[in-house]
Short mmCIF file of C-alpha atoms and ligand atoms in Angstrom, two decimals:
data_model
loop_
_atom_site.label_atom_id
_atom_site.label_comp_id
_atom_site.label_asym_id
_atom_site.label_seq_id
_atom_site.Cartn_x
_atom_site.Cartn_y
_atom_site.Cartn_z
CA MET A 1 -17.23 -71.39 44.75
CA LEU A 2 -20.34 -69.39 45.60
CA PRO A 3 -18.44 -66.07 45.57
CA ALA A 4 -17.53 -66.82 41.91
CA TYR A 5 -20.91 -68.31 40.94
CA LEU A 6 -23.23 -65.65 42.38
CA PRO A 7 -21.98 -62.51 40.52
CA ASN A 8 -23.21 -63.63 37.06
CA PRO A 9 -26.84 -64.35 37.99
CA VAL A 10 -26.97 -61.23 40.18
CA ALA A 11 -25.60 -59.15 37.27
CA ALA A 12 -28.33 -60.61 35.05
CA LEU A 13 -30.97 -59.71 37.67
CA THR A 14 -29.74 -56.20 38.44
CA GLY A 15 -27.82 -55.16 35.30
CA GLY A 16 -28.78 -52.33 32.98
CA GLY A 17 -27.94 -48.68 32.49
CA THR A 18 -24.55 -47.41 31.43
CA PRO A 19 -22.49 -50.02 29.58
CA VAL A 20 -18.92 -50.62 30.83
CA ASP A 21 -17.62 -49.49 27.40
CA PHE A 22 -19.87 -46.38 27.52
CA GLY A 23 -21.25 -47.42 24.12
CA ARG A 24 -17.90 -46.97 22.40
CA ASN A 25 -16.59 -49.00 19.50
CA TYR A 26 -13.21 -50.68 19.11
CA ALA A 27 -10.91 -50.10 16.10
CA ASP A 28 -12.76 -52.81 14.16
CA GLY A 29 -15.98 -50.78 14.31
CA ARG A 30 -17.70 -53.22 16.69
CA ARG A 31 -18.52 -52.49 20.33
CA ILE A 32 -15.68 -52.94 22.82
CA PHE A 33 -17.78 -55.13 25.18
CA GLY A 34 -21.39 -54.52 24.15
CA ASP A 35 -24.62 -53.66 25.96
CA GLY A 36 -24.57 -56.94 27.92
CA LYS A 37 -21.82 -55.62 30.23
CA THR A 38 -23.01 -52.74 32.44
CA TRP A 39 -21.49 -50.93 35.43
CA ARG A 40 -24.49 -51.73 37.60
CA GLY A 41 -24.30 -55.46 36.81
CA LEU A 42 -20.56 -55.44 37.42
CA ILE A 43 -20.64 -53.60 40.75
CA VAL A 44 -23.77 -55.22 42.25
CA GLY A 45 -22.58 -58.64 41.03
CA ILE A 46 -19.16 -58.31 42.68
CA LEU A 47 -20.74 -56.99 45.90
CA ALA A 48 -23.10 -59.98 45.95
CA GLY A 49 -20.19 -62.41 45.53
CA VAL A 50 -18.19 -60.72 48.31
CA GLY A 51 -21.34 -60.64 50.46
CA ILE A 52 -22.07 -64.36 50.17
CA GLY A 53 -18.37 -65.13 50.72
CA THR A 54 -18.36 -63.05 53.91
CA ILE A 55 -21.42 -64.96 55.14
CA GLN A 56 -19.61 -68.23 54.33
CA ILE A 57 -16.54 -67.11 56.30
CA LEU A 58 -18.70 -66.17 59.30
CA ALA A 59 -20.73 -69.41 59.05
CA ALA A 60 -17.59 -71.55 58.81
CA GLY A 61 -16.31 -69.89 62.00
CA ALA A 62 -19.61 -70.08 63.87
CA TYR A 63 -20.31 -73.73 63.04
CA GLY A 64 -16.71 -74.97 62.98
CA ILE A 65 -16.94 -76.08 59.33
CA SER A 66 -13.51 -77.44 58.39
CA PHE A 67 -14.21 -79.87 55.51
CA LEU A 68 -14.69 -77.07 52.96
CA PRO A 69 -11.97 -74.80 51.54
CA GLY A 70 -11.29 -72.04 54.09
CA LEU A 71 -12.33 -68.82 52.39
CA THR A 72 -10.57 -65.59 53.32
CA LEU A 73 -11.66 -62.03 52.56
CA LEU A 74 -8.95 -61.75 49.89
CA SER A 75 -9.87 -65.04 48.20
CA VAL A 76 -13.55 -64.05 48.23
CA ILE A 77 -12.79 -60.67 46.61
CA LEU A 78 -10.61 -62.33 43.96
CA LEU A 79 -13.21 -65.03 43.21
CA ALA A 80 -16.05 -62.51 42.82
CA THR A 81 -14.08 -59.87 40.90
CA GLY A 82 -12.36 -62.45 38.69
CA ALA A 83 -15.69 -64.03 37.73
CA LEU A 84 -17.06 -60.82 36.20
CA LEU A 85 -13.72 -59.61 34.83
CA GLY A 86 -13.42 -62.96 33.06
CA ASP A 87 -16.94 -62.42 31.72
CA ILE A 88 -16.02 -58.98 30.37
CA VAL A 89 -12.75 -60.15 28.80
CA LYS A 90 -14.75 -62.99 27.19
CA SER A 91 -17.18 -60.43 25.71
CA PHE A 92 -14.22 -58.41 24.37
CA PHE A 93 -12.99 -61.42 22.38
CA LYS A 94 -16.56 -62.43 21.49
CA ARG A 95 -17.07 -59.01 19.84
CA ARG A 96 -13.68 -59.22 18.07
CA CYS A 97 -14.83 -62.51 16.55
CA GLY A 98 -18.01 -60.80 15.35
CA VAL A 99 -20.31 -62.73 17.69
CA GLU A 100 -23.32 -60.59 18.67
CA ARG A 101 -24.23 -59.71 22.25
CA GLY A 102 -26.21 -62.57 23.76
CA ALA A 103 -25.33 -65.06 21.01
CA ARG A 104 -24.11 -68.48 22.08
CA TRP A 105 -20.35 -68.90 22.37
CA PRO A 106 -19.80 -72.42 23.77
CA ILE A 107 -17.05 -73.18 26.29
CA ALA A 108 -16.02 -69.52 26.68
CA ASP A 109 -19.52 -68.60 27.98
CA GLN A 110 -19.31 -71.40 30.57
CA TYR A 111 -15.68 -71.14 31.66
CA ASP A 112 -15.01 -67.38 31.55
CA LEU A 113 -15.81 -66.99 35.24
CA LEU A 114 -13.45 -69.81 36.24
CA ALA A 115 -10.63 -68.51 34.04
CA GLY A 116 -11.03 -65.03 35.54
CA SER A 117 -11.27 -66.11 39.18
CA PHE A 118 -8.44 -68.62 39.03
CA LEU A 119 -6.20 -66.21 37.13
CA LEU A 120 -6.70 -63.49 39.76
CA LEU A 121 -6.05 -66.04 42.54
CA LEU A 122 -2.94 -67.26 40.75
CA ILE A 123 -1.59 -63.70 40.53
CA PHE A 124 -2.67 -62.25 43.89
CA ASP A 125 -3.08 -65.22 46.26
CA PRO A 126 -1.39 -68.35 44.84
CA ALA A 127 -0.74 -69.70 48.36
CA TRP A 128 -4.50 -69.83 49.03
CA LEU A 129 -5.24 -71.31 45.60
CA PHE A 130 -2.79 -74.19 45.92
CA SER A 131 -3.54 -74.98 49.56
CA GLU A 132 -7.36 -74.80 49.41
CA VAL A 133 -8.29 -75.87 45.86
CA THR A 134 -7.08 -79.46 45.79
CA LEU A 135 -6.92 -81.45 42.53
CA PRO A 136 -10.15 -83.40 43.23
CA ALA A 137 -11.90 -80.12 44.12
CA PHE A 138 -10.64 -78.57 40.89
CA VAL A 139 -11.94 -81.52 38.83
CA ILE A 140 -15.35 -81.27 40.51
CA ILE A 141 -15.41 -77.51 39.79
CA LEU A 142 -14.57 -78.14 36.11
CA ILE A 143 -17.45 -80.63 35.80
CA LEU A 144 -19.98 -78.74 37.93
CA THR A 145 -19.52 -75.26 36.44
CA PRO A 146 -21.01 -75.82 32.94
CA ILE A 147 -23.87 -77.86 34.44
CA LEU A 148 -24.75 -75.12 36.96
CA HIS A 149 -24.32 -72.48 34.24
CA ARG A 150 -26.87 -74.27 32.05
CA VAL A 151 -29.37 -74.90 34.86
CA VAL A 152 -29.24 -71.29 36.13
CA ASN A 153 -29.60 -69.87 32.60
CA ILE A 154 -32.63 -72.08 31.87
CA ILE A 155 -34.18 -70.81 35.11
CA GLY A 156 -33.27 -67.23 34.13
CA PHE A 157 -34.96 -67.73 30.75
CA ALA A 158 -38.05 -69.29 32.33
CA ILE A 159 -38.52 -66.39 34.76
CA LYS A 160 -37.82 -63.94 31.90
CA VAL A 161 -34.64 -62.46 33.39
CA LYS A 162 -32.66 -63.72 30.38
CA GLU A 163 -33.70 -63.45 26.73
CA VAL A 164 -32.01 -66.73 25.82
CA PRO A 165 -31.63 -70.02 27.79
CA TRP A 166 -27.77 -69.90 27.65
N1 LIG B 1 -24.95 -58.15 32.87
C1 LIG B 1 -24.63 -56.83 33.18
N2 LIG B 1 -23.34 -56.48 33.51
C2 LIG B 1 -22.36 -57.40 33.51
C3 LIG B 1 -22.65 -58.75 33.19
C4 LIG B 1 -23.96 -59.09 32.87
O1 LIG B 1 -25.51 -55.97 33.19
N3 LIG B 1 -21.09 -57.00 33.84
C5 LIG B 1 -26.34 -58.49 32.56
C6 LIG B 1 -26.77 -58.02 31.16
O2 LIG B 1 -28.11 -57.61 31.23
C7 LIG B 1 -26.61 -59.29 30.33
C8 LIG B 1 -27.04 -60.36 31.31
O3 LIG B 1 -26.54 -59.90 32.57
O4 LIG B 1 -27.39 -59.28 29.16
C9 LIG B 1 -26.51 -61.74 30.99
O5 LIG B 1 -25.09 -61.76 31.00
P1 LIG B 1 -24.25 -62.45 29.86
O6 LIG B 1 -24.91 -63.69 29.36
O7 LIG B 1 -22.86 -62.54 30.35
O8 LIG B 1 -24.27 -61.31 28.70
P2 LIG B 1 -24.78 -61.34 27.21
O9 LIG B 1 -25.97 -60.44 27.10
O10 LIG B 1 -24.90 -62.73 26.75
O11 LIG B 1 -23.59 -60.62 26.41
P3 LIG B 1 -22.24 -61.25 25.82
O12 LIG B 1 -22.59 -61.78 24.46
O13 LIG B 1 -21.32 -60.08 25.78
O14 LIG B 1 -21.76 -62.32 26.75
MG1 LIG B 2 -24.74 -64.64 27.38
#
């Protein structure tokens, strides 16, 4: 799951500059996505996810690792892209509900990356999804994701990369 997990923290580390919505508002007068979603964060985050996934593919080949899901270039791209697309779609609905940028929005904040990655896999590579992500693996992912999300955000807050510990 590293290709899906890495893009968010990398976006937080490298983000800034032009917002994805170019500062524009939606029909309701609120921002489309808000200043927390930038092009730099999006692009560098996705590249980081694809990069770590490529290293995992090479490492699995070099060391004959067969007990982990066999990543492919396509699955890695879908995991990384879906993670940050899910994050952006989440922010769209967060703004529509009048929740400010950076404010806490439980469940959606923790599961947006999974919803995005699994939806892209379901659409573009369902064969990989159903053969590699077994039910026990899926359950572990569901439990592990919010825990990792919390731990990484507390670290991000402590090292002053994030303004809030969530
Ligand atoms: N970030 C970015 N570009 C993205 C995603 C994240 O630049 N596509 C950066 C922003 O600096 C953002 C930080 O990572 O503030 C943390 O991301 P996140 O918690 O998802 O954003 P929030 O600021 O909480 O905004 P929102 O309320 O819209 O989720
Ligand atoms: Mg946030």
